[in-house]
Coordinates of C-alpha atoms in Angstrom, one line a residue:
Chain A
S14 CA -99.1 89.5 -37.5
Q15 CA -96.6 90.5 -35.3
Q16 CA -93.0 90.3 -36.2
G17 CA -89.6 90.3 -34.2
E18 CA -88.8 87.0 -32.8
E19 CA -86.3 86.9 -29.8
D20 CA -83.7 84.2 -29.4
P21 CA -83.2 82.7 -26.8
Q22 CA -86.4 82.8 -25.1
A23 CA -84.8 82.7 -21.8
L24 CA -81.0 83.0 -21.1
S25 CA -79.6 82.4 -17.6
I26 CA -75.8 83.8 -16.9
Q27 CA -73.2 84.6 -14.0
E28 CA -73.0 88.0 -13.2
G29 CA -69.8 89.1 -15.3
E30 CA -70.7 87.1 -18.1
N31 CA -71.6 88.5 -21.1
A32 CA -75.4 88.3 -22.7
T33 CA -76.5 88.1 -26.3
M34 CA -80.1 88.5 -27.5
N35 CA -81.1 88.1 -31.1
C36 CA -84.2 89.5 -32.9
S37 CA -85.3 88.7 -36.4
Y38 CA -88.3 90.2 -38.1
K39 CA -90.4 90.2 -41.6
T40 CA -90.8 93.4 -43.1
S41 CA -88.9 96.6 -43.9
I42 CA -88.2 99.0 -41.3
N43 CA -87.8 102.6 -40.7
N44 CA -85.5 101.6 -37.0
L45 CA -85.6 98.9 -34.5
Q46 CA -85.3 99.6 -30.6
W47 CA -84.6 97.4 -27.7
Y48 CA -86.7 97.9 -24.4
R49 CA -86.2 96.3 -20.9
Q50 CA -89.3 95.2 -18.7
N51 CA -88.9 94.6 -15.0
S52 CA -91.3 92.4 -13.5
G53 CA -94.5 94.1 -13.0
R54 CA -93.5 97.6 -14.7
G55 CA -93.7 98.9 -18.1
L56 CA -90.9 99.0 -20.7
V57 CA -88.2 101.2 -20.7
H58 CA -86.2 102.2 -23.7
L59 CA -82.8 100.9 -23.8
I60 CA -81.2 101.7 -27.4
L61 CA -82.4 102.9 -31.1
I62 CA -80.6 101.9 -34.2
R63 CA -81.9 103.2 -37.7
S64 CA -82.2 101.0 -40.9
N65 CA -79.1 102.5 -42.1
E66 CA -76.4 102.2 -39.2
R67 CA -75.3 98.7 -38.8
E68 CA -73.8 99.2 -35.2
K69 CA -74.3 101.4 -32.0
H70 CA -73.0 101.1 -28.4
S71 CA -74.6 102.7 -25.1
G72 CA -72.7 102.4 -21.8
R73 CA -72.5 98.5 -21.6
L74 CA -75.0 97.7 -24.5
R75 CA -74.2 96.8 -28.1
V76 CA -76.4 96.7 -30.6
T77 CA -76.1 95.5 -34.4
L78 CA -78.6 95.4 -37.5
D79 CA -78.3 93.3 -40.5
T80 CA -81.0 94.6 -42.7
S81 CA -80.4 91.8 -45.7
K82 CA -80.9 89.2 -42.6
K83 CA -83.5 91.0 -41.4
S84 CA -81.9 90.6 -37.8
S85 CA -80.5 92.3 -34.8
S86 CA -78.9 91.3 -31.8
L87 CA -78.1 93.0 -28.5
L88 CA -75.0 92.4 -26.8
I89 CA -75.0 93.2 -22.8
T90 CA -71.4 93.1 -21.4
A91 CA -70.5 92.5 -18.0
S92 CA -73.6 91.6 -16.6
R93 CA -75.0 92.2 -13.0
A94 CA -77.6 91.2 -11.3
A95 CA -79.6 94.1 -11.9
D96 CA -79.9 93.5 -15.6
T97 CA -82.2 90.6 -14.6
A98 CA -85.3 91.5 -16.6
S99 CA -87.3 90.6 -20.0
Y100 CA -85.9 92.4 -23.2
F101 CA -87.7 93.0 -26.2
C102 CA -87.2 94.2 -29.8
A103 CA -89.3 96.3 -31.7
T104 CA -89.9 97.4 -35.0
A105 CA -91.3 101.0 -36.0
Q106 CA -93.5 101.0 -39.0
I107 CA -94.0 104.6 -39.9
Y108 CA -96.5 105.8 -42.1
N109 CA -98.2 109.4 -43.0
Q110 CA -100.1 109.9 -39.9
G111 CA -97.4 108.4 -37.6
G112 CA -96.5 104.9 -36.7
K113 CA -96.5 102.2 -34.5
L114 CA -93.9 99.8 -32.7
I115 CA -94.3 95.9 -33.6
F116 CA -92.6 94.1 -30.6
G117 CA -91.3 90.5 -30.4
Q118 CA -92.0 87.9 -27.8
G119 CA -88.8 88.9 -25.5
T120 CA -86.0 87.4 -23.9
E121 CA -86.1 86.7 -20.3
L122 CA -82.5 87.2 -18.8
S123 CA -81.5 85.8 -15.4
V124 CA -78.3 86.9 -14.1
K125 CA -77.2 85.0 -11.0
P126 CA -75.0 86.6 -8.5
Chain B
N18 CA -91.5 115.4 -15.2
A19 CA -94.0 112.7 -14.3
G20 CA -94.0 109.8 -16.6
V21 CA -96.8 108.2 -18.3
M22 CA -99.7 107.3 -15.7
Q23 CA -102.1 104.6 -15.9
N24 CA -104.9 104.0 -13.2
P25 CA -105.9 101.8 -12.0
R26 CA -102.9 100.1 -11.5
H27 CA -105.1 96.4 -10.9
L28 CA -108.9 96.1 -12.0
V29 CA -111.0 93.5 -11.0
R30 CA -114.2 92.8 -12.9
R31 CA -116.7 89.9 -13.3
R32 CA -117.5 88.4 -16.5
G33 CA -119.9 90.7 -18.3
Q34 CA -119.2 94.1 -16.6
E35 CA -117.3 97.0 -18.2
A36 CA -113.5 98.1 -17.3
R37 CA -112.0 101.4 -18.1
L38 CA -108.5 101.9 -18.2
R39 CA -107.0 105.7 -18.2
C40 CA -103.9 106.8 -19.6
S41 CA -102.5 110.2 -19.2
P42 CA -99.4 110.9 -21.5
M43 CA -96.0 112.9 -20.9
K44 CA -96.5 116.3 -20.4
G45 CA -96.3 117.6 -24.1
H46 CA -97.2 114.4 -25.5
S47 CA -100.3 114.5 -27.9
H48 CA -99.8 110.6 -29.3
V49 CA -100.7 107.7 -27.3
Y50 CA -100.9 103.9 -27.9
W51 CA -102.1 101.1 -26.0
Y52 CA -100.5 97.6 -26.1
R53 CA -102.1 94.1 -24.1
Q54 CA -99.5 91.8 -22.8
L55 CA -100.6 88.4 -21.9
P56 CA -98.6 86.4 -19.3
E57 CA -95.0 85.7 -20.8
E58 CA -95.6 87.1 -23.8
G59 CA -94.5 90.5 -25.7
L60 CA -96.9 93.2 -26.3
K61 CA -99.4 93.1 -29.0
F62 CA -100.2 96.7 -30.4
M63 CA -104.1 97.6 -30.0
V64 CA -104.7 101.1 -31.0
Y65 CA -102.7 104.4 -31.9
L66 CA -104.4 107.9 -31.1
Q67 CA -103.9 111.4 -31.9
K68 CA -105.8 114.2 -29.9
E69 CA -109.4 113.2 -30.9
N70 CA -108.4 111.1 -33.5
I71 CA -107.6 107.2 -34.1
I72 CA -105.1 107.2 -36.4
D73 CA -104.7 103.0 -36.4
E74 CA -106.9 100.7 -34.5
S75 CA -105.9 97.8 -36.7
G76 CA -105.0 95.3 -33.3
M77 CA -108.1 96.3 -31.5
P78 CA -111.0 93.3 -31.3
K79 CA -113.5 94.3 -33.5
E80 CA -116.1 94.2 -30.8
R81 CA -116.3 95.2 -27.1
F82 CA -113.2 97.3 -27.5
S83 CA -113.3 100.6 -27.6
A84 CA -110.5 103.5 -27.3
E85 CA -110.7 107.6 -27.3
F86 CA -108.3 110.4 -26.7
P87 CA -110.5 113.5 -26.1
K88 CA -109.1 117.1 -26.2
E89 CA -109.2 117.1 -22.6
G90 CA -108.5 114.4 -20.1
P91 CA -106.6 111.6 -20.3
S92 CA -107.0 108.3 -22.9
I93 CA -109.6 105.7 -22.2
L94 CA -109.4 102.3 -23.3
R95 CA -112.8 100.6 -22.6
I96 CA -113.8 97.1 -22.8
Q97 CA -117.4 96.0 -22.4
Q98 CA -118.9 92.9 -21.3
V99 CA -115.5 91.5 -20.1
V100 CA -114.8 88.0 -20.9
R101 CA -112.0 85.9 -18.9
G102 CA -109.7 86.2 -22.2
D103 CA -109.7 89.5 -21.6
S104 CA -107.6 89.0 -18.6
A105 CA -103.9 90.6 -19.1
A106 CA -101.7 93.8 -18.7
Y107 CA -102.8 96.8 -20.6
F108 CA -99.9 99.4 -21.4
C109 CA -100.0 102.6 -22.6
A110 CA -97.0 104.4 -23.9
S111 CA -96.9 108.2 -25.6
S112 CA -94.6 110.0 -27.7
R113 CA -94.4 113.9 -28.7
Y114 CA -93.9 114.2 -32.3
N115 CA -95.8 112.9 -35.3
R116 CA -93.1 111.4 -36.9
G117 CA -91.4 110.6 -33.5
L118 CA -90.8 107.3 -33.9
H119 CA -88.0 108.2 -36.7
D120 CA -85.7 109.1 -33.6
S121 CA -87.5 108.7 -30.5
P122 CA -88.6 106.1 -28.2
L123 CA -91.8 105.4 -26.8
H124 CA -92.7 106.1 -23.1
F125 CA -94.5 103.4 -21.2
G126 CA -96.9 103.4 -18.1
N127 CA -96.5 100.7 -15.4
G128 CA -99.5 99.1 -16.8
T129 CA -103.3 98.2 -15.8
R130 CA -103.5 94.6 -14.6
L131 CA -107.2 93.6 -15.7
T132 CA -108.6 90.5 -14.2
V133 CA -111.4 88.8 -15.0
T134 CA -113.4 86.4 -12.6

């Protein structure tokens, strides 16, 4: 079964506020990745955090990973209307001949100007 | 550099027809993934291919669906005898290295939206 459950399913905030999205997963992972999807488009990679890392920053993005709780969070600070999109976490399952990403259901973020 | 190219962007098929979805990975990428997305849902893994090999097809329905990635040309996802439940967005993604997911993301195309009438 797919793993990676995002919470909340939908989030609506005002421009300038922070947005926090959470992701839980079930099995052991090599890394966890966050992606963004604008309506009608493909996914765009945002940030990758390895299983031995606890926190990572990229611009206005901050990702945490707690492998003991099998959870991750994505924080977008000082949100903008252009951040409106769906956000997905994905866990990397790697095996001898390669690997695959397993995606969660996503959080739909709406940032109102 | 061109990204992952998928065509067509939109495909309409009647029940019972065949659908062929094409994906050209990024230049230099030899690993291709296909995912399916139903409305307001996440992406479901279907199949992982390397050139001329299917590595993992654990997400592919047992019947009517097949995928290939030939030595030359794009990867093809083929759905035979389509049914209404096949209506979805199908995304292709590519990566460069055998163990690229350790350190590298997948690069996605903009998808093919299949509508079965």
